[in-house]
Coordinates of C-alpha atoms in Angstrom, one line a residue:
M8 CA 42.8 19.9 39.4
K9 CA 41.1 17.3 37.3
P10 CA 40.0 18.8 34.0
A11 CA 36.3 19.2 33.4
R12 CA 34.6 16.6 31.3
V13 CA 34.0 17.6 27.8
P14 CA 30.2 18.0 27.3
D15 CA 28.4 15.5 25.1
T16 CA 26.1 18.3 23.8
L17 CA 26.2 22.0 23.3
W18 CA 22.9 23.8 23.1
F19 CA 21.9 27.0 21.4
T20 CA 18.8 29.1 21.3
R21 CA 17.9 32.2 19.3
C22 CA 14.9 34.4 18.8
P23 CA 13.0 34.3 15.5
V24 CA 14.9 37.3 14.2
P25 CA 18.1 38.0 12.2
T26 CA 20.9 36.3 14.0
A27 CA 24.3 34.8 13.1
T28 CA 23.2 31.8 15.2
G29 CA 20.3 31.2 12.9
V30 CA 22.5 31.5 9.8
A31 CA 25.1 29.1 11.2
A32 CA 22.4 26.6 12.1
D33 CA 20.8 26.7 8.7
R34 CA 24.2 26.2 7.0
G35 CA 25.0 23.2 9.3
W36 CA 28.2 24.8 10.4
L37 CA 27.8 24.5 14.1
V38 CA 27.2 20.7 13.8
A39 CA 30.1 20.4 11.5
E40 CA 32.5 22.3 13.8
F41 CA 32.0 20.0 16.8
A42 CA 31.3 16.7 15.2
P43 CA 35.0 15.7 15.1
D44 CA 35.1 16.1 18.9
G45 CA 32.0 13.8 19.3
I46 CA 30.0 16.8 20.6
A47 CA 26.5 17.2 19.4
V48 CA 25.0 20.7 18.8
R49 CA 21.3 21.0 19.3
S50 CA 18.8 23.8 19.3
L51 CA 16.2 24.3 22.0
Q52 CA 13.7 25.3 19.3
D53 CA 14.3 22.3 17.0
V54 CA 14.0 19.3 19.4
E55 CA 10.9 17.7 20.6
S56 CA 12.3 16.4 23.8
G57 CA 15.5 16.4 25.8
A58 CA 15.7 20.2 26.3
D59 CA 14.4 22.6 28.8
R60 CA 12.5 25.1 26.6
A61 CA 12.2 27.5 29.5
A62 CA 16.0 27.9 29.4
H63 CA 15.5 30.2 26.5
F64 CA 14.3 32.7 29.1
T65 CA 16.0 31.6 32.3
H66 CA 19.4 30.5 30.7
A67 CA 19.5 28.0 33.5
H68 CA 21.4 25.4 31.3
P69 CA 25.2 25.5 31.7
G70 CA 25.8 24.3 28.2
L71 CA 23.7 26.9 26.4
F72 CA 24.5 29.8 24.0
R73 CA 21.7 32.3 23.6
E74 CA 21.3 35.0 21.0
G75 CA 18.0 36.8 21.6
G76 CA 16.1 39.6 23.2
N77 CA 17.7 41.6 26.0
V78 CA 14.7 41.6 28.3
P79 CA 14.9 37.9 29.2
A80 CA 18.8 38.0 29.2
L81 CA 18.9 40.9 31.6
W82 CA 16.1 39.3 33.7
A83 CA 18.0 36.0 34.0
R84 CA 21.2 37.8 35.1
S85 CA 19.2 40.0 37.5
R86 CA 17.8 36.8 39.1
G87 CA 21.4 35.6 39.7
E88 CA 21.9 33.3 36.8
R89 CA 25.6 33.0 36.1
T90 CA 25.7 34.2 32.5
R91 CA 28.2 36.3 30.7
L92 CA 27.5 38.8 27.9
V93 CA 29.9 38.0 25.1
G94 CA 28.5 40.0 22.2
L95 CA 25.8 42.5 21.1
T96 CA 24.3 43.2 17.7
W97 CA 22.2 46.2 16.6
I98 CA 19.8 45.2 13.8
E99 CA 17.0 47.6 12.8
E100 CA 13.9 45.5 13.0
R101 CA 10.8 47.6 12.1
Q102 CA 9.2 49.1 15.1
V103 CA 6.0 51.1 14.6
V104 CA 3.1 52.6 16.5
L105 CA -0.2 51.6 14.9
V106 CA -3.6 53.4 15.0
A107 CA -7.1 52.5 13.8
P108 CA -8.0 53.0 10.2
G109 CA -8.9 56.6 9.6
S110 CA -7.3 57.9 12.8
P111 CA -5.7 61.4 12.3
V112 CA -2.9 60.5 14.8
R113 CA 0.5 61.0 13.1
G114 CA 3.9 61.6 14.7
A115 CA 5.4 61.1 18.2
A116 CA 3.9 64.3 19.7
A117 CA 0.4 63.2 18.8
L118 CA 0.6 60.3 21.3
R119 CA 0.3 62.7 24.2
G120 CA -2.9 62.0 26.1
L121 CA -3.8 58.9 24.1
R122 CA -4.7 55.4 25.4
L123 CA -1.7 53.2 24.7
A124 CA -2.1 49.4 24.7
V125 CA 0.2 47.5 27.1
P126 CA -0.3 43.8 27.0
R127 CA -0.1 41.5 30.0
H128 CA 0.9 37.9 29.6
S129 CA 1.0 35.2 32.3
V130 CA 4.6 34.3 31.9
P131 CA 7.6 34.6 34.2
I132 CA 9.1 37.5 32.3
D133 CA 6.6 39.5 30.2
F134 CA 8.9 40.7 27.5
W135 CA 5.9 41.6 25.3
R136 CA 4.8 44.1 27.9
A137 CA 8.3 45.4 28.3
M138 CA 8.6 45.9 24.6
A139 CA 5.4 47.9 24.5
V140 CA 6.3 50.1 27.5
R141 CA 9.8 50.8 26.1
G142 CA 8.5 51.4 22.6
F143 CA 6.0 54.0 23.7
E144 CA 8.5 55.5 26.1
G145 CA 11.0 55.9 23.3
V146 CA 8.5 57.5 21.0
L147 CA 7.2 59.9 23.7
A148 CA 10.8 60.8 24.7
S149 CA 11.6 61.8 21.1
A150 CA 8.9 64.4 21.4
G151 CA 9.9 65.6 24.9
Y152 CA 7.3 63.7 26.8
G153 CA 7.2 60.8 29.2
L154 CA 4.9 57.8 29.8
G155 CA 3.0 60.0 32.3
D156 CA 1.8 62.1 29.5
A157 CA -0.2 59.3 28.1
V158 CA -2.6 56.7 29.5
L159 CA -1.3 53.1 29.6
V160 CA -4.1 50.6 29.2
D161 CA -3.6 47.0 30.4
V162 CA -4.7 44.5 27.7
P163 CA -5.0 40.9 28.9
A164 CA -3.3 38.8 26.3
D165 CA -3.8 35.2 27.5
G166 CA -6.0 33.2 25.2
H167 CA -5.3 35.2 22.1
H168 CA -3.6 33.5 19.2
G169 CA -0.8 35.3 17.3
Q170 CA 1.6 38.1 18.1
W171 CA -0.1 41.4 18.9
A172 CA -3.5 39.8 18.5
A173 CA -4.8 41.1 21.9
E174 CA -3.6 44.7 21.3
L175 CA -4.9 44.8 17.8
D176 CA -8.3 43.5 18.9
A177 CA -8.4 46.2 21.6
L178 CA -7.6 48.8 18.9
R179 CA -10.4 47.5 16.7
R180 CA -12.9 47.6 19.5
G181 CA -11.9 51.2 20.3
E182 CA -10.6 50.4 23.8
V183 CA -7.1 51.9 23.0
D184 CA -5.8 54.5 20.6
A185 CA -2.4 53.1 19.7
V186 CA -0.5 49.8 19.6
Y187 CA 3.3 49.2 19.5
V188 CA 4.4 46.3 17.2
K189 CA 7.7 45.2 15.8
G190 CA 9.2 42.7 13.4
A191 CA 8.1 40.7 10.3
L192 CA 4.9 39.1 11.7
A193 CA 3.8 42.6 12.9
V194 CA 3.9 43.9 9.3
E195 CA 1.5 41.1 8.3
A196 CA -0.7 41.4 11.3
A197 CA -1.1 45.2 10.8
R198 CA -2.1 44.6 7.2
R199 CA -4.7 42.1 8.2
A200 CA -6.1 44.4 10.8
G201 CA -6.1 47.4 8.4
A202 CA -4.2 49.4 11.0
E203 CA -2.3 52.5 9.9
V204 CA 1.2 53.6 10.9
A205 CA 1.3 56.7 13.2
V206 CA 5.0 56.5 14.1
E207 CA 8.0 54.8 12.4
L208 CA 10.5 54.3 15.2
D209 CA 13.2 53.4 12.7
E210 CA 13.0 57.0 11.5
L211 CA 13.7 58.5 14.9
P212 CA 17.2 60.0 14.6
D213 CA 18.4 59.2 18.1
P214 CA 19.1 55.5 18.5
A215 CA 18.4 55.8 22.2
H216 CA 14.8 56.3 21.3
R217 CA 14.9 52.9 19.5
V218 CA 16.4 50.9 22.3
N219 CA 14.2 47.9 23.0
N220 CA 14.2 44.2 23.5
G221 CA 16.1 43.6 20.2
T222 CA 18.2 46.7 20.1
P223 CA 20.8 45.9 21.1
R224 CA 20.4 42.1 21.1
P225 CA 22.8 40.2 23.4
L226 CA 24.7 37.0 22.8
T227 CA 25.2 35.2 26.2
V228 CA 26.8 32.1 27.5
H229 CA 26.8 30.4 30.8
Q230 CA 29.7 31.2 33.1
D231 CA 30.2 27.5 33.9
L232 CA 30.9 26.6 30.2
L233 CA 33.2 29.6 29.9
D234 CA 35.1 28.7 33.0
E235 CA 35.5 25.0 32.1
H236 CA 35.8 25.0 28.3
P237 CA 36.8 28.5 27.1
E238 CA 38.1 26.9 23.9
L239 CA 34.7 25.6 23.0
V240 CA 33.1 29.0 23.6
A241 CA 35.7 30.6 21.3
R242 CA 35.1 28.0 18.6
F243 CA 31.4 28.4 18.8
L244 CA 31.6 32.2 18.5
A245 CA 34.1 31.9 15.6
V246 CA 31.5 29.9 13.7
L247 CA 29.0 32.8 14.3
L248 CA 31.5 35.3 13.0
R249 CA 32.1 33.3 9.9
A250 CA 28.4 33.0 9.4
A251 CA 28.0 36.8 9.7
D252 CA 30.8 37.2 7.1
W253 CA 29.1 34.8 4.7
A254 CA 25.7 36.5 5.2
A255 CA 27.1 39.9 4.2
D256 CA 27.4 38.6 0.6
E257 CA 24.2 36.6 0.5
P258 CA 21.1 38.9 0.9
A259 CA 18.8 36.4 -0.9
E260 CA 19.9 33.5 1.3
V261 CA 19.6 35.6 4.4
A262 CA 16.0 36.5 3.4
R263 CA 15.2 32.9 2.9
I264 CA 16.6 32.0 6.3
L265 CA 14.7 34.9 7.9
G266 CA 11.5 33.6 6.4
A267 CA 12.1 30.2 8.0
E268 CA 13.2 31.7 11.3
T269 CA 10.2 34.1 11.7
G270 CA 7.5 32.2 9.9
A271 CA 6.7 35.4 7.9
G272 CA 6.3 35.7 4.1
T273 CA 8.1 37.9 1.7
E274 CA 5.9 40.9 2.5
G275 CA 6.7 40.6 6.2
I276 CA 10.5 40.2 5.7
T277 CA 10.8 43.0 3.2
G278 CA 8.6 45.3 5.3
A279 CA 10.4 44.6 8.6
Y280 CA 14.1 44.6 7.6
R281 CA 15.9 47.4 5.8
P282 CA 18.1 46.6 2.8
G283 CA 21.5 45.8 4.1
T284 CA 20.3 43.9 7.2
H285 CA 22.3 40.9 5.9
R286 CA 25.5 42.9 6.6
T287 CA 24.7 43.7 10.3
L288 CA 24.9 40.3 12.0
H289 CA 28.4 40.7 13.5
P290 CA 28.4 40.9 17.3
D291 CA 30.7 43.2 19.2
L292 CA 31.0 44.8 22.6
S293 CA 31.5 48.4 21.6
D294 CA 31.1 51.1 24.1
T295 CA 28.2 52.5 22.2
R296 CA 26.3 49.2 22.3
L297 CA 27.1 48.6 26.0
D298 CA 25.9 52.1 26.8
L299 CA 22.6 51.6 25.0
L300 CA 22.1 48.2 26.8
A301 CA 22.8 50.0 30.1
R302 CA 20.1 52.5 29.3
Q303 CA 17.7 49.5 28.7
E304 CA 18.7 47.9 32.0
E305 CA 18.0 51.1 33.9
A306 CA 14.6 51.6 32.2
L307 CA 13.6 47.9 32.7
R308 CA 14.5 48.1 36.4
A309 CA 12.7 51.4 36.8
H310 CA 9.5 49.8 35.4
G311 CA 9.8 46.7 37.7
F312 CA 10.9 44.1 35.1
L313 CA 14.2 43.4 36.9
P314 CA 14.4 42.2 40.5
E315 CA 18.0 43.5 40.9
A316 CA 20.4 45.8 39.2
V317 CA 22.7 44.4 36.4
D318 CA 26.0 46.1 36.0
V319 CA 26.2 45.7 32.2
R320 CA 29.9 46.4 31.9
A321 CA 30.8 44.0 34.6
W322 CA 28.5 41.4 32.9
A323 CA 30.4 41.8 29.6
D324 CA 33.4 39.6 28.9
P325 CA 35.2 40.7 25.7
E326 CA 37.9 37.9 25.8
P327 CA 35.8 35.1 24.2
L328 CA 34.9 37.2 21.2
G329 CA 38.5 38.4 20.9
R330 CA 39.7 34.7 20.8
A331 CA 37.0 33.9 18.3
R332 CA 38.1 36.6 15.9
L333 CA 41.5 35.1 15.8
L334 CA 40.1 31.7 15.1
A335 CA 37.7 33.0 12.4
A336 CA 40.5 34.9 10.7
A337 CA 42.6 31.7 10.5
A338 CA 39.8 29.5 9.2
P339 CA 38.5 29.0 5.6
A340 CA 35.8 31.4 4.5
E341 CA 33.4 28.6 4.0
P342 CA 33.5 26.4 7.1
A343 CA 32.0 23.3 5.6
A344 CA 29.5 22.2 3.1
R345 CA 25.9 22.7 4.2
S346 CA 24.7 19.8 6.3
A347 CA 21.8 17.7 4.9
S348 CA 20.4 17.7 8.4

């Protein structure tokens, strides 16, 4: 059989959250790894043309690595896209339920019977809506309740600018009693809105109640690239492992990178991410993380976000990460000098 042609370009995409991919991109290590082979490495987020931006959600590009939320990743696989799950991270990214200023609502049990904001966006996979549904579901479950014990209120989000803007506007107008938000920009948005925290999901003791779009967060690659060039996949993952190793000793640099990735200021970064986040960027395929992702798949399917079931364990392929660990262990701690590009 004629060997597959080596691709001219490898693509990657990541969400604006803590990822080893974001760290490796900032340091210029992905570009440096493949430059000797004449292979360009480009980001969907960082190019003006030449890339299918929708592939961040569909993963319909065979040369793409994706490290981002699990809702689009599961949705793409559910639709039949030939992707493989090659890693999972678990990074506590502040998840809270907000209420209006002066509201007496505090604690998970207090959400029973309340009007909970569930946004609706005109996009192929509404991961914002999924996050709100799963966030409220986790909070209510922690108190022994279900979504049926509250009132889910549709909040049309098209035309609003900024994350959580539609829900926070509905809260301000008194149309809903509570809003789910997460991440660095959410911290800043809540401050601007004067909203108060009713529930800190990060404080819920059972991690199953914190399972959502980013917990756990998958690292996926297209099956075509894995089949045709497994060595390129292993090398790419090895760079991410080395980036995660480097990040573990560089909290200030990781905070800087996070600010650039999220667009949030210092207040948002420090408010959204716990101390020690810089030490949690390593992907794995542990039974615990796979089980939590399987819980997410089941819930998303039950709520109508997935057209077909996804067998999470069959989707996962541990071999590429295993090969990458061997490569990373044999490589220098500092892959290359930071690229000027």
